[in-house]
Coordinates of C-alpha atoms in Angstrom, one line a residue:
Chain A
M1 CA 145.6 129.2 66.7
T2 CA 148.9 130.7 67.4
A3 CA 150.4 133.5 65.4
K4 CA 152.9 131.0 64.0
T5 CA 150.2 128.7 62.7
W6 CA 148.5 131.6 61.0
I7 CA 151.6 132.8 59.3
M8 CA 152.2 129.2 58.1
A9 CA 148.6 128.9 56.9
A10 CA 149.0 132.3 55.1
L11 CA 152.1 131.0 53.4
V12 CA 150.4 127.7 52.3
V13 CA 147.4 129.5 50.9
S14 CA 149.7 132.1 49.2
V15 CA 151.6 129.3 47.5
A16 CA 148.4 127.6 46.5
V17 CA 147.1 130.8 45.0
T18 CA 150.3 131.4 43.1
F19 CA 150.4 128.0 41.6
G20 CA 146.8 127.1 41.6
T21 CA 143.8 129.2 40.8
G22 CA 145.9 132.3 40.9
C23 CA 147.4 131.5 37.5
K24 CA 144.2 132.4 35.8
R25 CA 144.3 135.9 37.3
T26 CA 147.4 136.9 35.5
K27 CA 147.2 140.5 36.7
V28 CA 147.1 139.6 40.4
K29 CA 150.4 139.8 42.2
P30 CA 150.5 137.2 44.9
G31 CA 150.8 139.0 48.3
S32 CA 153.1 138.0 51.0
G33 CA 150.2 137.2 53.4
L34 CA 149.4 139.1 56.5
G35 CA 151.3 138.7 59.8
Q36 CA 149.5 138.8 63.1
N37 CA 150.2 141.4 65.6
S38 CA 147.9 140.2 68.3
E39 CA 144.8 138.2 68.8
L40 CA 141.9 139.5 70.7
L41 CA 140.4 136.2 71.9
N42 CA 136.7 135.6 71.9
G43 CA 135.0 138.8 73.1
T44 CA 133.0 139.1 76.2
G45 CA 129.3 138.8 76.0
G46 CA 126.9 141.7 75.9
T47 CA 124.4 142.8 78.5
G48 CA 121.6 144.1 76.3
L49 CA 118.9 146.7 76.9
D50 CA 116.8 144.1 78.7
G51 CA 119.5 141.8 80.0
N52 CA 119.1 139.9 76.8
G53 CA 122.7 140.1 75.6
L54 CA 124.5 137.2 73.9
P55 CA 126.9 134.9 75.9
G56 CA 130.6 134.9 75.0
R57 CA 131.9 132.7 72.3
P58 CA 134.0 130.2 74.3
G59 CA 132.4 126.8 74.4
F60 CA 131.2 127.0 70.8
D61 CA 134.5 126.4 69.0
G62 CA 134.7 122.9 67.8
A63 CA 133.1 120.4 65.5
L64 CA 129.5 121.5 64.9
V65 CA 127.1 119.0 63.4
N66 CA 124.8 120.4 60.7
G67 CA 121.5 119.1 59.5
Q68 CA 120.3 117.2 62.6
F69 CA 117.3 119.5 62.7
P70 CA 115.2 120.9 59.9
T71 CA 115.9 124.4 58.6
V72 CA 113.6 127.3 59.5
F73 CA 112.6 129.4 56.5
F74 CA 111.6 133.1 56.3
D75 CA 109.7 135.6 54.1
F76 CA 111.5 138.2 52.0
D77 CA 113.0 141.0 54.1
S78 CA 111.4 139.5 57.3
A79 CA 113.0 138.2 60.5
Q80 CA 109.7 136.9 61.9
V81 CA 109.4 133.1 62.7
K82 CA 106.4 132.1 60.7
E83 CA 103.6 130.1 62.4
G84 CA 104.2 127.2 60.1
E85 CA 107.9 127.1 61.1
R86 CA 107.3 127.2 64.8
A87 CA 107.2 123.4 65.2
K88 CA 110.7 123.1 63.9
V89 CA 111.9 125.4 66.7
A90 CA 110.0 123.5 69.3
Q91 CA 111.7 120.3 68.2
V92 CA 115.1 121.8 68.8
A93 CA 113.9 123.1 72.2
E94 CA 112.8 119.6 73.2
Y95 CA 116.2 118.2 72.3
L96 CA 118.1 120.9 74.2
K97 CA 115.9 120.5 77.3
A98 CA 116.5 116.7 77.2
N99 CA 120.3 117.1 76.6
A100 CA 121.6 119.5 79.2
G101 CA 125.2 119.4 77.9
A102 CA 124.2 120.4 74.4
T103 CA 124.7 123.9 73.0
V104 CA 123.5 125.3 69.7
V105 CA 124.7 127.7 67.1
L106 CA 121.9 129.4 65.1
S107 CA 123.2 130.5 61.7
G108 CA 121.1 133.1 59.9
H109 CA 121.1 133.5 56.1
T110 CA 119.5 135.7 53.5
D111 CA 118.9 135.6 49.8
E112 CA 121.2 137.5 47.5
R113 CA 119.1 140.6 47.0
G114 CA 120.0 143.8 48.9
S115 CA 123.3 145.0 50.3
Q116 CA 125.7 142.5 51.8
E117 CA 126.0 144.6 55.0
Y118 CA 122.3 144.9 55.5
N119 CA 121.8 141.2 54.8
T120 CA 124.3 140.5 57.6
S121 CA 122.1 142.4 60.0
L122 CA 118.9 140.7 58.6
G123 CA 120.5 137.2 58.9
E124 CA 121.5 138.0 62.4
N125 CA 117.9 139.1 63.2
R126 CA 116.6 135.9 61.9
A127 CA 119.0 133.9 64.2
L128 CA 118.0 136.2 67.1
A129 CA 114.3 135.6 66.4
V130 CA 114.8 131.8 66.6
R131 CA 116.9 132.3 69.7
E132 CA 114.0 134.2 71.2
A133 CA 111.5 131.5 70.3
L134 CA 113.8 128.9 71.8
T135 CA 114.0 131.0 75.0
Q136 CA 110.2 131.1 75.1
D137 CA 110.2 127.3 74.8
G138 CA 112.3 127.2 78.0
V139 CA 115.9 126.9 76.7
D140 CA 118.5 128.9 78.6
A141 CA 119.8 131.7 76.3
A142 CA 123.4 131.1 77.5
R143 CA 123.4 127.8 75.6
M144 CA 122.8 129.5 72.2
Q145 CA 125.2 131.4 70.0
T146 CA 124.0 133.4 66.9
R147 CA 126.0 133.8 63.7
S148 CA 125.0 135.6 60.4
M149 CA 126.4 134.5 57.1
G150 CA 124.3 137.2 55.3
E151 CA 124.0 136.3 51.6
E152 CA 127.4 134.6 51.5
Q153 CA 126.4 130.9 51.7
P154 CA 123.2 130.3 49.7
K155 CA 121.8 126.8 50.0
N156 CA 120.5 127.0 46.4
P157 CA 122.8 128.9 44.0
G158 CA 119.8 129.8 41.7
H159 CA 118.6 133.4 41.1
D160 CA 114.8 133.0 41.3
E161 CA 112.2 133.0 44.0
A162 CA 112.4 129.2 44.2
A163 CA 116.1 129.4 45.1
W164 CA 115.7 132.6 47.3
S165 CA 113.0 131.0 49.4
Q166 CA 115.4 128.2 50.3
N167 CA 118.2 130.7 51.1
R168 CA 116.2 132.8 53.6
R169 CA 116.8 130.6 56.6
V170 CA 118.2 129.7 60.0
E171 CA 120.2 126.5 60.4
F172 CA 120.8 124.7 63.7
Q173 CA 124.3 123.4 64.5
V174 CA 124.3 121.4 67.7
L175 CA 127.4 120.7 69.7
G176 CA 127.3 118.0 72.3
S177 CA 125.6 114.6 72.2
K178 CA 122.9 112.7 74.1
Chain B
M1 CA 129.3 159.8 17.5
L2 CA 132.5 161.4 16.2
K3 CA 130.5 163.1 13.5
R4 CA 128.0 164.5 15.9
R5 CA 130.8 165.8 18.2
T6 CA 132.6 167.5 15.3
L7 CA 129.3 169.1 14.3
I8 CA 128.7 170.5 17.8
A9 CA 132.2 171.6 18.1
L10 CA 131.9 173.6 14.8
T11 CA 128.6 175.1 16.0
L12 CA 130.3 176.2 19.2
A13 CA 133.3 177.6 17.2
A14 CA 130.8 179.9 15.5
L15 CA 130.0 181.5 18.8
P16 CA 132.8 184.0 19.3
L17 CA 131.7 185.1 22.8
L18 CA 132.5 181.7 24.4
A19 CA 136.1 181.5 25.4
H20 CA 137.6 178.1 24.5
A21 CA 134.3 177.2 22.9
Q22 CA 136.0 175.4 20.0
D23 CA 137.7 173.1 22.4
I24 CA 134.8 172.1 24.5
W25 CA 133.1 168.9 23.3
I26 CA 129.5 168.8 24.3
T27 CA 127.4 165.8 23.4
K28 CA 124.1 164.5 24.7
N29 CA 125.9 161.6 26.5
M30 CA 129.0 163.3 27.7
S31 CA 130.2 166.0 30.1
A32 CA 132.0 169.1 28.8
K33 CA 135.7 168.5 28.1
F34 CA 138.8 170.6 27.7
S35 CA 141.0 169.5 24.9
I36 CA 144.6 168.6 25.8
D37 CA 147.6 167.9 23.5
L38 CA 150.2 165.3 24.7
T39 CA 152.2 165.1 21.5
E40 CA 154.9 167.4 22.9
L41 CA 155.5 165.0 25.8
R42 CA 158.4 163.0 24.4
A43 CA 158.7 159.4 25.6
S44 CA 161.7 157.1 25.4
A45 CA 160.9 153.5 24.6
G46 CA 159.6 151.2 27.3
G47 CA 159.1 152.9 30.6
G48 CA 158.7 156.4 29.0
A49 CA 155.9 155.2 26.8
L50 CA 154.2 153.5 29.7
F51 CA 154.3 156.8 31.6
V52 CA 152.8 158.8 28.7
Q53 CA 150.1 156.1 28.0
T54 CA 149.1 155.9 31.7
L55 CA 149.0 159.7 31.9
Q56 CA 146.8 159.9 28.7
N57 CA 144.4 157.3 30.0
D58 CA 144.3 159.0 33.4
L59 CA 143.5 162.4 31.9
V60 CA 140.6 160.9 29.8
R61 CA 139.4 158.9 32.9
S62 CA 139.4 162.1 35.0
G63 CA 136.4 163.3 32.9
W64 CA 137.8 166.7 32.3
F65 CA 139.8 166.2 29.1
S66 CA 139.7 164.9 25.6
I67 CA 143.0 164.3 23.7
A68 CA 143.3 166.6 20.6
R69 CA 145.7 168.8 18.7
P70 CA 145.5 171.8 18.5
A71 CA 144.1 172.1 22.1
T72 CA 143.4 174.4 25.0
F73 CA 146.2 172.8 27.0
T74 CA 149.5 171.3 26.0
V75 CA 151.6 169.0 28.1
R76 CA 155.3 169.5 27.2
G77 CA 158.3 167.6 28.5
S78 CA 159.9 164.2 28.5
A79 CA 159.5 160.8 30.1
A80 CA 162.7 158.7 30.1
A81 CA 163.4 155.3 31.6
G82 CA 167.0 154.6 32.5
A83 CA 168.1 153.2 35.9
G84 CA 164.7 154.5 37.1
M85 CA 161.9 156.6 35.8
S86 CA 162.5 160.3 35.2
A87 CA 159.8 162.6 33.8
A88 CA 159.2 166.3 33.5
C89 CA 155.8 167.8 32.7
E90 CA 155.0 171.3 31.9
L91 CA 151.3 172.2 31.4
L92 CA 150.6 175.2 29.1
D93 CA 147.4 177.1 28.8
N94 CA 147.6 178.0 25.1
S95 CA 145.0 180.6 25.1
R96 CA 146.7 182.7 27.8
N97 CA 150.2 181.5 26.7
R98 CA 151.4 180.6 30.2
A99 CA 152.6 177.6 32.1
L100 CA 150.3 176.3 34.9
L101 CA 152.5 173.5 36.1
N102 CA 156.2 172.6 35.8
K103 CA 157.1 169.5 37.8
A104 CA 159.6 166.6 37.7
Y105 CA 158.5 163.0 38.6
N106 CA 161.3 160.7 39.5
G107 CA 161.3 157.2 40.9
T108 CA 162.1 153.6 40.3
A109 CA 161.0 151.9 37.1
A110 CA 158.4 150.0 39.1
E111 CA 156.9 153.3 40.2
T112 CA 156.2 154.5 36.6
R113 CA 152.5 154.1 36.8
R114 CA 152.2 155.7 40.2
L115 CA 154.3 158.7 39.0
A116 CA 152.0 159.1 35.9
H117 CA 148.9 159.0 38.2
Q118 CA 150.5 161.7 40.3
A119 CA 151.2 163.8 37.2
A120 CA 147.6 163.3 36.0
D121 CA 146.2 164.5 39.3
D122 CA 148.6 167.5 39.3
I123 CA 147.4 168.4 35.7
V124 CA 143.8 168.0 36.7
F125 CA 144.3 170.4 39.6
A126 CA 146.3 172.9 37.7
A127 CA 143.8 173.1 34.8
T128 CA 140.5 172.8 36.7
G129 CA 141.2 173.6 40.3
K130 CA 139.7 170.3 41.2
K131 CA 141.3 167.4 43.1
G132 CA 142.1 164.4 40.9
M133 CA 141.3 160.8 41.6
N134 CA 144.0 158.8 39.7
G135 CA 146.3 158.4 42.6
A136 CA 143.6 156.9 44.7
R137 CA 143.6 153.2 45.6
L138 CA 140.7 150.8 45.9
L139 CA 140.0 148.0 48.3
L140 CA 137.8 145.3 47.0
A141 CA 136.4 141.9 47.9
G142 CA 137.0 139.2 45.3
R143 CA 135.5 135.8 45.1
M144 CA 138.0 133.0 45.5
G145 CA 136.5 129.5 45.3
G146 CA 133.7 129.4 47.9
G147 CA 135.1 132.4 49.9
K148 CA 136.1 136.0 49.4
E149 CA 139.4 137.7 49.9
I150 CA 140.4 141.4 50.1
F151 CA 142.3 142.9 47.2
L152 CA 143.9 146.3 46.5
C153 CA 144.2 148.1 43.1
D154 CA 144.8 151.5 41.6
A155 CA 141.9 153.7 40.6
D156 CA 142.2 152.5 37.0
G157 CA 142.1 148.8 38.1
G158 CA 145.8 148.3 37.5
N159 CA 148.3 146.9 40.1
L160 CA 145.8 144.4 41.4
R161 CA 147.2 142.7 44.5
Q162 CA 145.7 140.1 46.9
I163 CA 145.9 141.2 50.5
T164 CA 144.2 138.4 52.6
H165 CA 144.9 134.8 52.0
D166 CA 142.6 133.3 54.6
N167 CA 140.6 130.8 52.5
S168 CA 137.6 132.2 54.3
I169 CA 135.1 135.0 53.8
S170 CA 136.4 138.6 54.0
L171 CA 134.0 141.5 53.6
A172 CA 133.4 145.2 53.8
P173 CA 136.9 146.8 53.7
Q174 CA 137.0 150.4 54.8
W175 CA 140.0 152.8 54.6
A176 CA 141.4 154.8 57.5
P177 CA 142.1 158.3 56.2
N178 CA 145.9 157.9 55.9
G179 CA 145.5 155.3 53.1
E180 CA 147.8 152.9 54.9
L181 CA 145.4 151.3 57.4
F182 CA 142.1 149.6 56.7
V183 CA 139.5 147.5 58.6
Y184 CA 137.5 144.6 57.2
T185 CA 135.2 141.8 58.5
S186 CA 136.6 138.3 58.5
F187 CA 135.0 134.9 59.1
R188 CA 138.4 133.2 59.3
R189 CA 137.9 131.7 62.8
N190 CA 135.1 129.1 63.0
N191 CA 132.9 131.2 60.6
F192 CA 132.3 133.7 63.4
Q193 CA 132.8 137.3 62.4
E194 CA 135.5 139.6 63.7
I195 CA 136.8 143.0 62.7
N196 CA 140.5 143.1 61.7
L197 CA 142.7 146.2 61.4
V198 CA 145.4 145.8 58.7
D199 CA 148.5 148.0 58.4
L200 CA 149.7 147.9 54.7
R201 CA 153.1 149.3 55.7
T202 CA 154.0 146.3 57.9
N203 CA 151.5 143.7 56.6
Q204 CA 150.4 143.2 60.2
R205 CA 146.8 142.8 61.3
T206 CA 145.1 143.1 64.6
V207 CA 141.7 141.8 65.7
I208 CA 139.9 144.8 67.1
A209 CA 136.4 143.3 67.7
A210 CA 135.3 139.7 68.0
Y211 CA 132.1 139.9 70.0
P212 CA 129.4 137.3 70.0
G213 CA 126.9 137.7 67.2
I214 CA 127.8 139.9 64.2
D215 CA 130.9 142.1 64.0
M216 CA 130.6 144.2 60.8
T217 CA 132.9 147.1 59.8
G218 CA 131.6 150.6 59.3
G219 CA 133.5 153.7 58.4
V220 CA 136.7 155.0 60.0
S221 CA 136.3 158.6 61.4
P222 CA 137.9 161.4 59.4
D223 CA 140.4 162.0 62.2
G224 CA 141.4 158.3 62.0
G225 CA 140.8 157.7 65.7
S226 CA 137.5 155.7 65.7
V227 CA 135.7 153.1 63.8
L228 CA 132.0 152.5 63.4
M229 CA 130.7 148.9 63.7
T230 CA 127.5 146.9 63.6
L231 CA 127.5 144.6 66.6
S232 CA 124.7 142.3 68.0
K233 CA 126.4 141.4 71.3
D234 CA 123.7 143.2 73.3
G235 CA 120.9 141.2 71.6
N236 CA 120.1 143.4 68.5
P237 CA 122.2 144.5 65.5
D238 CA 123.0 148.1 66.4
I239 CA 125.6 150.8 65.6
Y240 CA 128.6 151.1 67.9
V241 CA 131.8 153.3 67.9
Q242 CA 135.2 152.2 69.2
G243 CA 138.8 153.3 69.0
L244 CA 140.4 152.2 65.8
R245 CA 143.1 150.2 67.7
G246 CA 140.6 148.6 70.1
G247 CA 138.9 149.6 73.4
A248 CA 135.4 149.3 74.6
P249 CA 132.6 149.8 72.0
I250 CA 130.0 152.5 72.8
R251 CA 126.5 151.9 71.6
L252 CA 125.0 154.6 69.4
T253 CA 121.6 153.2 68.4
K254 CA 119.3 151.2 70.7
S255 CA 116.6 149.3 68.9
I256 CA 114.7 146.1 69.5
H257 CA 113.8 143.7 66.7
A258 CA 115.3 145.9 64.0
G259 CA 118.4 145.6 62.0
Q260 CA 120.9 148.4 61.7
A261 CA 123.9 148.3 59.2
S262 CA 126.5 150.3 57.1
P263 CA 127.3 153.2 59.4
C264 CA 129.4 156.0 57.8
W265 CA 130.7 159.4 59.0
S266 CA 129.9 162.8 57.6
P267 CA 133.0 164.5 56.1
D268 CA 133.3 166.7 59.3
G269 CA 132.9 163.7 61.6
N270 CA 129.9 165.2 63.4
A271 CA 127.1 163.0 62.0
I272 CA 126.6 159.4 61.0
A273 CA 124.4 157.9 58.3
Y274 CA 123.3 154.3 58.5
V275 CA 120.7 151.8 57.5
S276 CA 117.8 150.7 59.7
D277 CA 114.8 148.5 58.9
H278 CA 112.8 149.5 61.9
S279 CA 110.0 150.9 59.7
G280 CA 109.8 147.5 58.0
Q281 CA 112.1 148.1 55.0
P282 CA 115.8 149.3 55.1
Q283 CA 116.1 153.1 54.8
L284 CA 118.8 155.6 55.5
Y285 CA 118.9 157.4 58.9
L286 CA 121.0 160.1 60.4
I287 CA 122.3 160.5 64.0
S288 CA 124.8 162.8 65.6
R289 CA 128.2 161.4 66.4
G290 CA 127.0 160.8 70.0
G291 CA 124.1 158.6 68.9
G292 CA 120.5 158.9 69.8
A293 CA 117.2 158.6 67.9
G294 CA 117.7 158.2 64.1
K295 CA 116.2 160.8 61.8
L296 CA 114.8 159.3 58.6
L297 CA 116.5 160.6 55.5
T298 CA 115.2 158.6 52.5
S299 CA 111.7 158.2 51.2
R300 CA 112.0 157.1 47.6
G301 CA 112.7 153.5 46.7
S302 CA 111.6 150.3 48.4
Q303 CA 115.1 149.8 49.9
N304 CA 117.8 152.3 50.6
V305 CA 121.1 150.9 51.7
A306 CA 124.9 151.2 51.6
P307 CA 125.5 155.0 52.3
D308 CA 128.9 156.7 51.7
W309 CA 129.0 160.3 52.8
G310 CA 131.3 162.6 50.7
G311 CA 131.6 166.3 50.3
E312 CA 129.0 166.3 47.5
G313 CA 126.4 164.4 49.4
I314 CA 125.5 160.9 50.5
A315 CA 125.9 158.2 47.7
Y316 CA 123.7 155.2 48.4
C317 CA 122.0 152.3 46.7
S318 CA 118.3 152.4 46.1
R319 CA 115.9 149.8 44.8
R320 CA 113.8 151.5 42.1
G321 CA 111.7 149.9 39.4
G322 CA 113.0 146.4 40.2
R323 CA 116.7 147.5 39.9
Y324 CA 119.4 148.6 42.3
V325 CA 120.6 152.1 41.3
V326 CA 123.2 154.4 42.8
C327 CA 121.8 157.8 43.9
V328 CA 123.2 160.8 45.7
I329 CA 121.1 162.7 48.2
N330 CA 121.9 166.1 49.8
P331 CA 121.4 165.4 53.5
A332 CA 120.4 169.1 54.2
T333 CA 117.9 169.6 51.3
R334 CA 117.0 166.0 50.6
E335 CA 117.4 166.7 46.9
D336 CA 118.0 163.3 45.4
R337 CA 119.5 162.3 42.1
Q338 CA 120.0 159.0 40.3
I339 CA 123.5 158.6 39.0
S340 CA 123.7 155.1 37.6
P341 CA 121.8 154.0 34.4
G342 CA 119.0 151.5 34.8
D343 CA 120.5 148.8 32.5
C344 CA 121.5 146.5 35.4
D345 CA 122.2 146.6 39.1
Y346 CA 124.6 149.1 40.6
E347 CA 125.4 148.8 44.3
D348 CA 128.0 149.5 47.1
P349 CA 128.8 153.1 46.1
S350 CA 132.1 154.7 47.3
W351 CA 133.1 158.3 46.5
A352 CA 136.4 158.9 44.7
P353 CA 138.5 161.7 46.1
D354 CA 137.6 164.1 43.3
G355 CA 134.0 164.4 44.6
R356 CA 132.8 163.7 41.0
H357 CA 133.2 160.0 40.4
I358 CA 131.7 157.1 42.4
F359 CA 133.0 153.6 42.4
C360 CA 130.5 150.8 42.7
T361 CA 129.6 147.2 42.0
R362 CA 127.9 146.5 38.7
T363 CA 126.0 143.2 38.5
S364 CA 124.9 141.9 35.1
G365 CA 124.1 138.3 34.3
Y366 CA 124.9 137.4 38.0
R367 CA 128.5 138.5 37.5
S368 CA 129.8 141.4 39.5
T369 CA 132.5 143.9 38.3
I370 CA 133.6 147.2 39.6
C371 CA 132.8 150.3 37.7
M372 CA 133.2 154.1 38.0
L373 CA 130.2 156.3 37.7
D374 CA 130.4 160.0 36.8
T375 CA 128.0 162.4 38.5
M376 CA 128.6 164.8 35.6
G377 CA 127.1 162.5 33.0
D378 CA 129.9 160.4 31.4
A379 CA 129.0 156.8 30.8
P380 CA 130.1 154.3 33.5
L381 CA 133.6 152.9 33.1
A382 CA 134.4 149.3 34.0
L383 CA 137.7 148.5 35.7
P384 CA 139.7 145.9 33.8
L385 CA 140.0 143.4 36.7
G386 CA 139.8 140.3 34.6
N387 CA 137.7 137.3 35.5
G388 CA 136.1 136.9 38.8
D389 CA 133.4 138.4 41.0
W390 CA 134.3 141.7 42.5
T391 CA 132.3 143.6 45.1
S392 CA 132.5 146.1 48.0
P393 CA 134.8 148.8 46.5
A394 CA 136.2 151.2 49.0
C395 CA 138.1 154.2 47.5
M396 CA 140.8 156.0 49.4
R397 CA 139.9 159.7 49.7

């Protein structure tokens, strides 16, 4: 998006906040919205200790389709792909190998417990663990992008183990069709 | 409570050897206070009264004073609202019969609260020799619909203002030392993280990191030149340092299959505290500013996260007895002290500039508010932010 679009978007949201939900927060003064000095476009990829760095982001912007593949679940405070979840990863690997044009975003999530910043790292490690499993299954790492939402997007809004176990997860978003 | 206080005050009054003893309230649940009299600070209607009321609230919130008459200290002067706000405050030490402060506070009517905060900090310093905290401002994350936006408010929760309007998720704000610039993590483009630098003077923001994987903000260096970040572009969430206005990030930790997070600087800028789970659970570690192998700092608690390093030690969040509590650890001696009560979860600590109070998130019944903890024993104070879920307080120092 251009700077102009962002300023417009900020204005629209600002107006919406003033006349919409913002009315309930009587103490909040509506801000003017932030301008944009410059945009650093998608950063370059990393190299990694072992040449295992992530590819750059270009190619992953666009409509991503959720829910084509089953979600991989994790234990508390763990980024290990469990034996019972391994078949889900293999299914995605088969699809990617059969569809050379497809790319995938792996979105890692955590439950609500623990600090938000630590959970961001934990969610990313879950996505990276699935990435590593896909690589072992023969998928080129350059076709995968990881993302961590940390604890910000729970699948189940509850506050017990039943909810938490559904929230510790990696979701696949595949871009590109058969 | 009042009865007990009076009783203790009377008991102390009977001890002639203690200077000011009759004016120091000591109760089981409260730190020692100096009494201060504000009745000789004359206020005009409207703005003047707002100045005096804000000053009085600030002095109580500072933790050092209780309002009384007669008192150890008297504030004399006037606060008048005309075209603008014009106040004059003289602080008298009644026992020594001398003035410790005599200062004018002038500004626009809109600046009344800010001027009162400044007067409160001046009085705290004149009376105690300690830096005040009422002039500080807080950055916060506030839930808006399904996302979070960054907000700004005064140390007393007043003057709440929304800064980002991205209809996205904004997290982890961190001040630069000048109090005009801050960094935060945004998901505003395609739900991928990036680190933004915001200049509050111009309302401009600049993307300073948007690497593949995660881009989480860490602390800005005490000299304002560098920012710590957690990036995973090289295949593992590790700690990096980069120029505040951009440049190439330098990797400070190198781990495989472990998560690092929440890097912050020591007050002198020579060391960094951060979280790592390479032992299996998140714990605090220390490295020098140049990086290297982390030295384990914490041992108590099943999780230790969210460090904020101030002059009085490292405030952090520890999971103990099924609760999240805020603790302070001395990085040299490892002496460790729990600050928050155990009634609910207290997380995300951020030191106030007075080195005495700690702002944090308090979660009860799945609702989060911001509260101020006192390392000297006063009960936690909630900030009156109204409805909403408030997290990630970052206090200017």
